[in-house]
Amino acid sequence: MKNINLVKSREKKRLTQEQLAKLLGYKGKQSVANWENGYISPPLETALRISRILEEDIFFLFDNEVQETHTTRTEVV
């Protein structure tokens, strides 16, 4: 399911997918596109960094769906 909150928050900050990816240390926009399209969730540490950059609550951006690592999903409590 598309992550509309992430998309709108990024756009509100006038950032492209590419710009957000670079701020996070990624080489390209593919990870950001995948998070926005709901294919995967970011690792917890990355989700926290995104929430700081976009100045939004992590739960608003990702509900309870983030990855503990790059391979394991976990619920944020």
CSV table of C-alpha atoms in Angstrom, one decimal:
chain,number,residue,atom,x,y,z
A,1,MET,CA,0.0,0.0,0.0
A,2,LYS,CA,1.4,3.4,-1.0
A,3,ASN,CA,2.8,5.5,1.9
A,4,ILE,CA,0.9,8.7,1.2
A,5,ASN,CA,2.1,10.3,4.5
A,6,LEU,CA,5.7,9.8,3.5
A,7,VAL,CA,5.2,11.2,0.0
A,8,LYS,CA,3.3,14.3,1.2
A,9,SER,CA,5.8,15.0,4.0
A,10,ARG,CA,8.7,14.7,1.6
A,11,GLU,CA,7.0,17.0,-0.9
A,12,LYS,CA,6.1,19.5,1.9
A,13,LYS,CA,9.8,19.8,2.5
A,14,ARG,CA,10.3,20.3,-1.2
A,15,LEU,CA,12.6,17.3,-1.5
A,16,THR,CA,12.8,14.9,-4.4
A,17,GLN,CA,13.2,11.2,-3.8
A,18,GLU,CA,16.8,11.6,-4.9
A,19,GLN,CA,17.5,14.5,-2.5
A,20,LEU,CA,16.1,12.6,0.5
A,21,ALA,CA,18.1,9.5,-0.5
A,22,LYS,CA,21.3,11.5,-0.6
A,23,LEU,CA,20.5,13.1,2.9
A,24,LEU,CA,20.3,9.5,4.2
A,25,GLY,CA,23.5,8.4,2.6
A,26,TYR,CA,22.0,6.4,-0.2
A,27,LYS,CA,23.4,6.5,-3.7
A,28,GLY,CA,20.1,6.6,-5.5
A,29,LYS,CA,16.4,7.1,-5.0
A,30,GLN,CA,15.3,3.4,-5.3
A,31,SER,CA,15.0,2.8,-1.6
A,32,VAL,CA,12.9,5.9,-1.1
A,33,ALA,CA,10.7,5.0,-4.0
A,34,ASN,CA,10.2,1.5,-2.5
A,35,TRP,CA,9.3,2.9,0.9
A,36,GLU,CA,6.8,5.3,-0.7
A,37,ASN,CA,5.3,2.6,-2.8
A,38,GLY,CA,4.9,0.3,0.2
A,39,TYR,CA,7.2,-2.5,-1.2
A,40,ILE,CA,9.4,-2.4,1.8
A,41,SER,CA,9.8,-0.4,5.1
A,42,PRO,CA,13.0,1.3,6.1
A,43,PRO,CA,15.2,0.0,9.0
A,44,LEU,CA,14.4,1.6,12.3
A,45,GLU,CA,17.5,3.8,12.4
A,46,THR,CA,16.7,5.1,8.9
A,47,ALA,CA,13.1,5.7,9.8
A,48,LEU,CA,14.1,7.8,12.7
A,49,ARG,CA,16.5,9.8,10.5
A,50,ILE,CA,13.7,10.3,8.0
A,51,SER,CA,11.3,11.5,10.7
A,52,ARG,CA,13.9,14.1,11.8
A,53,ILE,CA,14.6,15.3,8.3
A,54,LEU,CA,11.0,15.6,7.5
A,55,GLU,CA,10.1,16.9,10.9
A,56,GLU,CA,7.2,14.4,11.3
A,57,ASP,CA,6.4,11.8,13.9
A,58,ILE,CA,7.8,8.3,13.0
A,59,PHE,CA,4.3,6.8,13.7
A,60,PHE,CA,2.7,9.3,11.3
A,61,LEU,CA,5.2,8.3,8.6
A,62,PHE,CA,5.4,4.6,9.0
A,63,ASP,CA,2.6,3.5,11.4
A,64,ASN,CA,4.2,0.6,13.3
A,65,GLU,CA,5.9,-0.9,10.3
A,66,VAL,CA,9.7,-0.5,10.2
A,67,GLN,CA,12.5,-3.1,9.8
A,68,GLU,CA,14.7,-4.0,12.8
A,69,THR,CA,17.4,-4.7,10.2
A,70,HIS,CA,17.5,-4.7,6.4
A,71,THR,CA,15.9,-8.1,6.4
A,72,THR,CA,13.6,-8.3,9.5
A,73,ARG,CA,10.4,-6.3,10.0
A,74,THR,CA,9.4,-5.3,13.6
A,75,GLU,CA,6.7,-3.3,15.3
A,76,VAL,CA,7.6,-0.1,17.0
A,77,VAL,CA,6.2,0.1,20.5
